[in-house]
Coordinates of C-alpha atoms in Angstrom, one line a residue:
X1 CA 90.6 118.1 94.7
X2 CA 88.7 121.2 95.9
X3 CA 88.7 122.3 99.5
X4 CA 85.1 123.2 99.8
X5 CA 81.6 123.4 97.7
X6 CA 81.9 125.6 95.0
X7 CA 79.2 128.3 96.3
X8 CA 77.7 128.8 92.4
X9 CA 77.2 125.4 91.7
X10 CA 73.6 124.4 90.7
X11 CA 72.0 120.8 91.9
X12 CA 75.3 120.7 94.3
X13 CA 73.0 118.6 96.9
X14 CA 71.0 116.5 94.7
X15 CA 74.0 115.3 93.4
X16 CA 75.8 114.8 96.7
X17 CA 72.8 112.8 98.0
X18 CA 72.9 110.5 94.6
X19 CA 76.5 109.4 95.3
X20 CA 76.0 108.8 99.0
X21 CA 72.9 106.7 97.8
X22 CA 75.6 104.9 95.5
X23 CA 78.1 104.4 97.6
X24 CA 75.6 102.2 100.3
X25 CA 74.4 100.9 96.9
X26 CA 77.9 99.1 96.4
X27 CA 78.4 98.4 99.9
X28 CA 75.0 95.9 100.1
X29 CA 76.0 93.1 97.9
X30 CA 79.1 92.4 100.2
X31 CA 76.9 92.3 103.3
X32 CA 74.3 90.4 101.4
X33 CA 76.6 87.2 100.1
X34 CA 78.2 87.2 103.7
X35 CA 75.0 85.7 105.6
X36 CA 73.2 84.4 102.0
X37 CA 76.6 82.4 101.6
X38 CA 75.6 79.2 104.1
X39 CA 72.0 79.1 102.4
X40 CA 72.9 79.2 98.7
X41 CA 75.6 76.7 99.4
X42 CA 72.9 74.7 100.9
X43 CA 70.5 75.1 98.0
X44 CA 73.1 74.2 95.4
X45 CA 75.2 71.5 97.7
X46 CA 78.1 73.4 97.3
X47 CA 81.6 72.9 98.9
X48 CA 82.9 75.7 101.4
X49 CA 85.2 76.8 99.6
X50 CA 83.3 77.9 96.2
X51 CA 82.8 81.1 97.3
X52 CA 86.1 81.7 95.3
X53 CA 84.5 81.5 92.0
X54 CA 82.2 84.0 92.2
X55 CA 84.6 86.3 94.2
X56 CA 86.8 86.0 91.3
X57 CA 84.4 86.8 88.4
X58 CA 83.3 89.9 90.3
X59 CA 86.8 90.7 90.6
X60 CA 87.7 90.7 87.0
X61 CA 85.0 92.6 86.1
X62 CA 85.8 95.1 88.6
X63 CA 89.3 95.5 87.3
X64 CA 87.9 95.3 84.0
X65 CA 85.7 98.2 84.3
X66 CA 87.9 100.2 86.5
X67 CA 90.7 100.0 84.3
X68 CA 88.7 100.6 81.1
X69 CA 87.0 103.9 83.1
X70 CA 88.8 106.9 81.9
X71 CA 88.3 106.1 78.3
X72 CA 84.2 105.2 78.7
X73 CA 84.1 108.4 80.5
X74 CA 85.6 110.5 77.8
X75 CA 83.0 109.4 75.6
X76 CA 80.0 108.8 77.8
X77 CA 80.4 111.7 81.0
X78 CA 79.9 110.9 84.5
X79 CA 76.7 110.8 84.4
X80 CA 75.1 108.1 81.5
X81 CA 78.5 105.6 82.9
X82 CA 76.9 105.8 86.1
X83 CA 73.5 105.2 85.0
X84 CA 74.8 102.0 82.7
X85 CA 76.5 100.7 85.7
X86 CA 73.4 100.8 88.2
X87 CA 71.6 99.5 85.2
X88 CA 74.6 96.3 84.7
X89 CA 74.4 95.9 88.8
X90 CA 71.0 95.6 88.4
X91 CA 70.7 92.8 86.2
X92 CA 73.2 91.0 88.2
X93 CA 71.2 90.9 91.4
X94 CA 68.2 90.2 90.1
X95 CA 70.0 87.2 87.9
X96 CA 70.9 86.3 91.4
X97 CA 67.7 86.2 92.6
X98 CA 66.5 84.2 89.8
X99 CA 69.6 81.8 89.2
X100 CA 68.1 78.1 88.4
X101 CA 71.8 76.9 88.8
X102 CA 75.3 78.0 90.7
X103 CA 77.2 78.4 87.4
X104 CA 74.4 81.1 86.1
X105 CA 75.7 83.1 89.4
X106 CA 79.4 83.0 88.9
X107 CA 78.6 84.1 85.4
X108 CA 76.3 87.2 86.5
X109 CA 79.4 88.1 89.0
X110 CA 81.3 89.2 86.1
X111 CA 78.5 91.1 85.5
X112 CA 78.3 92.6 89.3
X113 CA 81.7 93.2 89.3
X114 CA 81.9 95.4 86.0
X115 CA 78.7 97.5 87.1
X116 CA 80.5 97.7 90.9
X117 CA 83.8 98.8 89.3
X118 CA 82.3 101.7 87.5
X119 CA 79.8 103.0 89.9
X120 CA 83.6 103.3 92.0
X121 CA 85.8 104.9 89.6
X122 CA 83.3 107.0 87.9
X123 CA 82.4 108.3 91.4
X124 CA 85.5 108.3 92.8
X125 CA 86.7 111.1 89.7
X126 CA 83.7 113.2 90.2
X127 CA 84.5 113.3 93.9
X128 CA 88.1 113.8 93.7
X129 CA 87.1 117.0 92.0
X130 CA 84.1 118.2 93.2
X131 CA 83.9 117.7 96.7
X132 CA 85.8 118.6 99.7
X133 CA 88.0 116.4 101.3
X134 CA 86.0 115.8 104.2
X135 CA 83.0 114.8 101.5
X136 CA 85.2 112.5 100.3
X137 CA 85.8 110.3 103.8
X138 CA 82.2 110.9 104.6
X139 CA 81.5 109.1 100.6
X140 CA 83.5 106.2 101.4
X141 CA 81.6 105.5 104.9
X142 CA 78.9 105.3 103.0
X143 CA 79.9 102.0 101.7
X144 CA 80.3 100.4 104.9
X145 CA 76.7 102.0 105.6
X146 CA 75.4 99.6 102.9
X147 CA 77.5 96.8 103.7
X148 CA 76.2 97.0 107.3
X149 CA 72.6 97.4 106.3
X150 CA 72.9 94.1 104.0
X151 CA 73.4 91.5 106.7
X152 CA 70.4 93.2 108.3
X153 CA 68.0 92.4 105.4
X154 CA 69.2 89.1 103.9
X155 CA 69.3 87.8 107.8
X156 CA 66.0 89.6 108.6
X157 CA 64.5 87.7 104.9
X158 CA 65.5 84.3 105.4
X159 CA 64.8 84.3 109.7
X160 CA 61.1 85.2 107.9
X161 CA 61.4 82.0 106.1
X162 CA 61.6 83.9 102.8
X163 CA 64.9 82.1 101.6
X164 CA 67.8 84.0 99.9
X165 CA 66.6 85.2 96.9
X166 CA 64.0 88.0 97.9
X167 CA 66.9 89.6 99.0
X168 CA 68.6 90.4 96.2
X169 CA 65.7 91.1 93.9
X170 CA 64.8 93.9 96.4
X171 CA 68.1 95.3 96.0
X172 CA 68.2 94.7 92.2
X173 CA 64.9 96.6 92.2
X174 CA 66.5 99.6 93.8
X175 CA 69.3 99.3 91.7
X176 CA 66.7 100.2 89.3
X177 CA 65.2 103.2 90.7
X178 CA 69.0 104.3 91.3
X179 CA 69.7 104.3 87.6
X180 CA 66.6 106.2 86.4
X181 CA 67.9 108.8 88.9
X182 CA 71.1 108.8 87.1
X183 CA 69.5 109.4 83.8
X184 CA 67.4 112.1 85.1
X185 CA 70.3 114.1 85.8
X186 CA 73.3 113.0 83.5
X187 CA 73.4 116.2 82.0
X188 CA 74.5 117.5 86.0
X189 CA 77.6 115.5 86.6
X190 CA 80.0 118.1 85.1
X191 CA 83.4 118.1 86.6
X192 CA 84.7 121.9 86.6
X193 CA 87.6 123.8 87.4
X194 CA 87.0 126.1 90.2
X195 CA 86.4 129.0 87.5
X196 CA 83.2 126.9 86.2
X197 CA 85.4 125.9 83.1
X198 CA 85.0 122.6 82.1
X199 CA 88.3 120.3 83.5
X200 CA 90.2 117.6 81.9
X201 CA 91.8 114.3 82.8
X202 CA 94.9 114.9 84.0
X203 CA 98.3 113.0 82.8
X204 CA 100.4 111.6 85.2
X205 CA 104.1 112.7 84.4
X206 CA 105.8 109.7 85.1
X207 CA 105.1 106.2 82.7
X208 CA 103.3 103.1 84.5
X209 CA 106.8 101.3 84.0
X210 CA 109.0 104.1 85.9
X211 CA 106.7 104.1 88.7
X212 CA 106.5 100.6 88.7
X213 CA 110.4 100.7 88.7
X214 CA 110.2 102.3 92.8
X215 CA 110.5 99.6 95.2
X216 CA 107.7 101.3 97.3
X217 CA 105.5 101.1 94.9
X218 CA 105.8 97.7 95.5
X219 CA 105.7 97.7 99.0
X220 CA 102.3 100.2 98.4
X221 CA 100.8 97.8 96.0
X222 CA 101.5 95.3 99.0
X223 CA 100.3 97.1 101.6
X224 CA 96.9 97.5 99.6
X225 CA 96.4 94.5 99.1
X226 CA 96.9 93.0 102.4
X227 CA 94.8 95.5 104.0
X228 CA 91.4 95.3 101.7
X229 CA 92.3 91.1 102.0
X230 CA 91.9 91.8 105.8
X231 CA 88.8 93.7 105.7
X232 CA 87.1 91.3 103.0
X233 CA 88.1 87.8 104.7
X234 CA 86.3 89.8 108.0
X235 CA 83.4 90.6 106.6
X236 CA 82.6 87.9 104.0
X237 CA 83.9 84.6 106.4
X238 CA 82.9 85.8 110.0
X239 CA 79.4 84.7 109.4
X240 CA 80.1 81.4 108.4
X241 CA 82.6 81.1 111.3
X242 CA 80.1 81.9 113.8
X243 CA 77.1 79.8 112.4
X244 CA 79.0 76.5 111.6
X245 CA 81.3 76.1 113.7
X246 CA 80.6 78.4 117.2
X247 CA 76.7 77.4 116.9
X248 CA 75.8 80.8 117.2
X249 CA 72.0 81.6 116.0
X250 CA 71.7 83.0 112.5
X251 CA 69.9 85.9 113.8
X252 CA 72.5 86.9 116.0
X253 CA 75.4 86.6 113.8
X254 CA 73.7 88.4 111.1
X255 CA 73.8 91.4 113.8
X256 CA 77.5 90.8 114.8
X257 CA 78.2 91.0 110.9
X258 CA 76.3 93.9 110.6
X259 CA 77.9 95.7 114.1
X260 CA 81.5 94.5 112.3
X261 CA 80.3 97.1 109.1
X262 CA 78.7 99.7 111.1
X263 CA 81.7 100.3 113.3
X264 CA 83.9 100.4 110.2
X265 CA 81.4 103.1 109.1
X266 CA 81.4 104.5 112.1
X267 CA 85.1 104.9 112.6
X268 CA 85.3 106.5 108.9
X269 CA 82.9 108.6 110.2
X270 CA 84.6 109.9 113.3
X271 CA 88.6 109.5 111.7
X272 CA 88.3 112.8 110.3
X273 CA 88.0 114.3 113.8
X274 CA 90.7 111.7 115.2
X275 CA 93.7 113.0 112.7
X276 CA 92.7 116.5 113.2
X277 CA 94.5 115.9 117.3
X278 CA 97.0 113.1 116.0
X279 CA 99.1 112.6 112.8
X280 CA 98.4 110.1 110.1
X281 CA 100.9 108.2 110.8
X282 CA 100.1 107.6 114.5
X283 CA 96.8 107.1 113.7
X284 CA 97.2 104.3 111.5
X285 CA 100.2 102.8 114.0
X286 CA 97.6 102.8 116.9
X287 CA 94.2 101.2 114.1
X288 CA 97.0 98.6 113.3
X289 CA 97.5 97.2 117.0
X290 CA 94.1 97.5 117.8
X291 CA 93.6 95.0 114.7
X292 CA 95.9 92.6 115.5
X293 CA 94.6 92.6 119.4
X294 CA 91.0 92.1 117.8
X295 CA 92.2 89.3 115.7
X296 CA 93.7 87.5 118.9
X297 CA 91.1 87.8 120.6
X298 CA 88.9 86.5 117.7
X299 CA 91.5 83.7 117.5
X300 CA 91.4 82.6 121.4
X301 CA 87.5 82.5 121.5
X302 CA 87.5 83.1 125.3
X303 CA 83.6 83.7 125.2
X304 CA 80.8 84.9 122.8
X305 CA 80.7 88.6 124.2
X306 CA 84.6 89.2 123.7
X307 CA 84.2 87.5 120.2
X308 CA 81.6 90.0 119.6
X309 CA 83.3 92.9 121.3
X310 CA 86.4 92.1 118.4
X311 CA 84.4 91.9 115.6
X312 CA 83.3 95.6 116.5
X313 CA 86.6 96.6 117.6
X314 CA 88.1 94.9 114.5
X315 CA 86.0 96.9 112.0
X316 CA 86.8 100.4 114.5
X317 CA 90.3 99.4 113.4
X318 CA 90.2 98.6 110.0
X319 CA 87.9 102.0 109.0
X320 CA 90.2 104.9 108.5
X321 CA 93.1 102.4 106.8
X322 CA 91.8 102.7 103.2
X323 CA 91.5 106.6 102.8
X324 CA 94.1 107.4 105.2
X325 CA 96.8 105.2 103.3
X326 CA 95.6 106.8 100.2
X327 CA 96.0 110.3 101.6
X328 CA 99.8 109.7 102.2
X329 CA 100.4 108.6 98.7
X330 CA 101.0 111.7 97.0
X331 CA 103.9 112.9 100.1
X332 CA 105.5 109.5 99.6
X333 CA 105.6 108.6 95.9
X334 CA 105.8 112.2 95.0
X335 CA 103.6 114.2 92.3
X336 CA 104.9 112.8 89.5
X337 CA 104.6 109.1 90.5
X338 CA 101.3 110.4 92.5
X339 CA 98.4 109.2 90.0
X340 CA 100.1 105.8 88.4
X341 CA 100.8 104.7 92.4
X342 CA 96.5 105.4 93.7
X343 CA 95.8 103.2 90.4
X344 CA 98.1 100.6 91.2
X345 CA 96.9 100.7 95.0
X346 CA 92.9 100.5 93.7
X347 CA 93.8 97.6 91.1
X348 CA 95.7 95.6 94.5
X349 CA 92.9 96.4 96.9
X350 CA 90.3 94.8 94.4
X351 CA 92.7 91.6 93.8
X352 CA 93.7 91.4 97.5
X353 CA 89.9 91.0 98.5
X354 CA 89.0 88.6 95.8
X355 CA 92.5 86.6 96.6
X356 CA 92.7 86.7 100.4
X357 CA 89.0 85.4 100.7
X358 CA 89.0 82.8 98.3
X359 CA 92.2 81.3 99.9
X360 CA 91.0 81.3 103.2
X361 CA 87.9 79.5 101.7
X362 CA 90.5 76.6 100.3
X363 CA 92.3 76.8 104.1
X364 CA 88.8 76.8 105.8
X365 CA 87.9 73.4 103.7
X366 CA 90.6 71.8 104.4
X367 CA 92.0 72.7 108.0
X368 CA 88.4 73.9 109.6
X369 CA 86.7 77.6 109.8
X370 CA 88.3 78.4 113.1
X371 CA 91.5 79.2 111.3
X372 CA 90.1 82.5 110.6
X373 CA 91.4 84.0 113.8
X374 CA 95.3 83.3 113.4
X375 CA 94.4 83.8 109.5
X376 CA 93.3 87.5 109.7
X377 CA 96.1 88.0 112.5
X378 CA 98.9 86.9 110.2
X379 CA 97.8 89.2 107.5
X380 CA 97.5 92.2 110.3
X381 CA 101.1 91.3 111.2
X382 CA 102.6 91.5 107.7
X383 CA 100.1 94.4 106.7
X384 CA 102.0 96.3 109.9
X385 CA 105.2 95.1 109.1
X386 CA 104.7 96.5 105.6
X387 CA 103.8 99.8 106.4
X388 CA 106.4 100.3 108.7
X389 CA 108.8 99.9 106.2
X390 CA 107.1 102.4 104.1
X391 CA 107.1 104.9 106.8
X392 CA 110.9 104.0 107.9
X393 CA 111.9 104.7 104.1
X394 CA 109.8 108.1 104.0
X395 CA 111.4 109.4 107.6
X396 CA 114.7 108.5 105.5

């Protein structure tokens, strides 16, 4: 990864503003099935907990697509992957928007999830070489940017008495415009080595099956995992939670949604300034307390300000974990293990979200929605108990 712009690099900004543009572009689906969820159930007389199904399509085309990256971008570059995926996202959402029947959406989430998964990965290996670090944090706030705006405009759409579906045609539309941007300037995303020469992929030294050898790879894999699981169940369930079974207004949970992804945008945003006074490692100690007191206090439901005052203080906690984590992996696994263990971490975070959120749908069915609470705290604990171990084994 670079440590600043290159200073000679033509249609440097142009390109920057196209990938932050992205990056909200992958973060408004989430925050658009949270609050559409209720409806769509509604329309199609759904159980609570099918959900799961289209979580899990999206998910395995994700992996699909992420996993299947490197080789399409040897072939394609940056730039026309990019402008196929916005395209593939595209006809997903509008599909949504036009689906006669639930089983026509669970089939287009395949389709979301392989256009989702390669907008990431494609991005994500431009970035990694191109921009400076602090880009890089600033890229993936951008995400909860999106996934804070979503709530906004499905709750805004159907408190109009519009329905669900407007929703995502309007952001199947800009998916649209997004991809004709990419086309316009595929020839641009050249990654380069800091001598303008072009730069290849790079091999990790160790095989998949050695790294996967290292029992803290496994506890990484783990940690991933629980972690996204914890920030998914949040921000997909919360709304459901609040509407159905706390009789809180649509209107006003769509906003307590939204304030739960803005203030895990914001805290991305402000992290970078955080570590600069504290360590990683004490950062992430202190975001992992303040999760599981946000949790609680979720849990206990002592009135509707402190459940709100969580939420925000839940996503505060929650918003530095991804990149910081990801940012220790090369001390802790080691160069040569380095590469394999960020894929393997990517590949758990993707299966932890779909996983974690379709079983609390199955729980939520079955034992109520208020289980969220000691739900998200149990997964806090053994998140913190997992990383602690990671760190005890590193200090040894």
């Amino acid at each position: 990864m670079t440590s600043s712009f290159p200073a000679a690099r033509k249609h440097h900004v142009l390109l920057v503003a196209l990938a932050y543009i992205a990056f909200i572009s992958l973060g408004l689906p989430d925050g658009l099935n949270s609050v559409a969820w209720p409806s769509i159930r509604a329309e199609f007389g759904l159980p609570l907990d099918a959900l799961g199904a289209l979580i899990t399509m999206s998910t395995i085309g994700y992996l699909a697509s992420s996993f299947s990256s490197g080789r399409i971008l040897a072939r394609t570059g940056v730039g026309w992957l990019l402008a196929a995926s916005c395209l593939v996202t595209a006809v997903s959402l509008l599909g949504y928007g036009m689906s006669p029947a639930w089983a026509v959406m669970v089939g287009l989430g395949l389709l979301a999830g392989l256009g989702a998964g390669a907008i990431d990965s494609g991005l994500n290996t431009y970035a990694a070489d191109e921009f400076s670090p602090s880009m890089m944090n600033w890229l993936h706030a951008f995400y909860g940017l999106g996934a804070a705006t979503g709530p906004i405009l499905m709750s805004s759409i159907i408190a109009a008495g519009w329905g669900w579906r407007p929703g995502y045609m309007i952001v199947g539309a800009a998916q649209v415009v997004l991809a004709l941007c990419f086309i316009a300037t595929r020839t641009m995303w050249q990654i380069h080595h800091e001598d303008g020469t072009p730069a290849g992929p790079a091999a990790p030294s160790a095989t998949m099956l050695a790294t996967l050898s290292l029992p803290k790879t496994w506890l990484s894999i783990l940690m991933f995992f629980l972690y996204t699981g914890l920030e998914v169940c949040a921000g997909q369930w919360t709304y459901t939670l609040l509407t159905e079974s706390r009789g809180i207004a649509p209107s006003v949970a769509g906003a307590w949604v939204s304030g739960y992804w803005g203030c895990l945008t914001v805290g991305r945003l402000l992290s970078g300034a955080v570590v600069t006074r504290l360590s990683v490692q004490t950062m992430l100690r202190g975001c992992m307390a303040l999760s599981l007191l946000s949790a609680a206090l979720i849990w206990l439901n002592l009135a509707p300000w402190v459940t709100m005052v969580a939420i925000g203080l839940l996503g505060l906690a929650l918003a530095p974990m991804f990149p910081s984590l990801i940012a220790l992996t090369p001390a802790r696994m080691g160069p040569e293990h380095s590469a394999n263990t960020v894929g393997f971490q990517i590949a758990a975070a993707a299966a932890g979200g779909a996983l974690l959120a379709s079983s609390f749908g199955f729980l939520a069915r079955n034992f109520g929605l208020e289980l969220l609470g000691p739900f998200l705290l149990v997964v806090g604990v053994v998140m913190t108990v997992v990383f602690l171990t990671l760190e005890r084994g590193r200090r040894g």
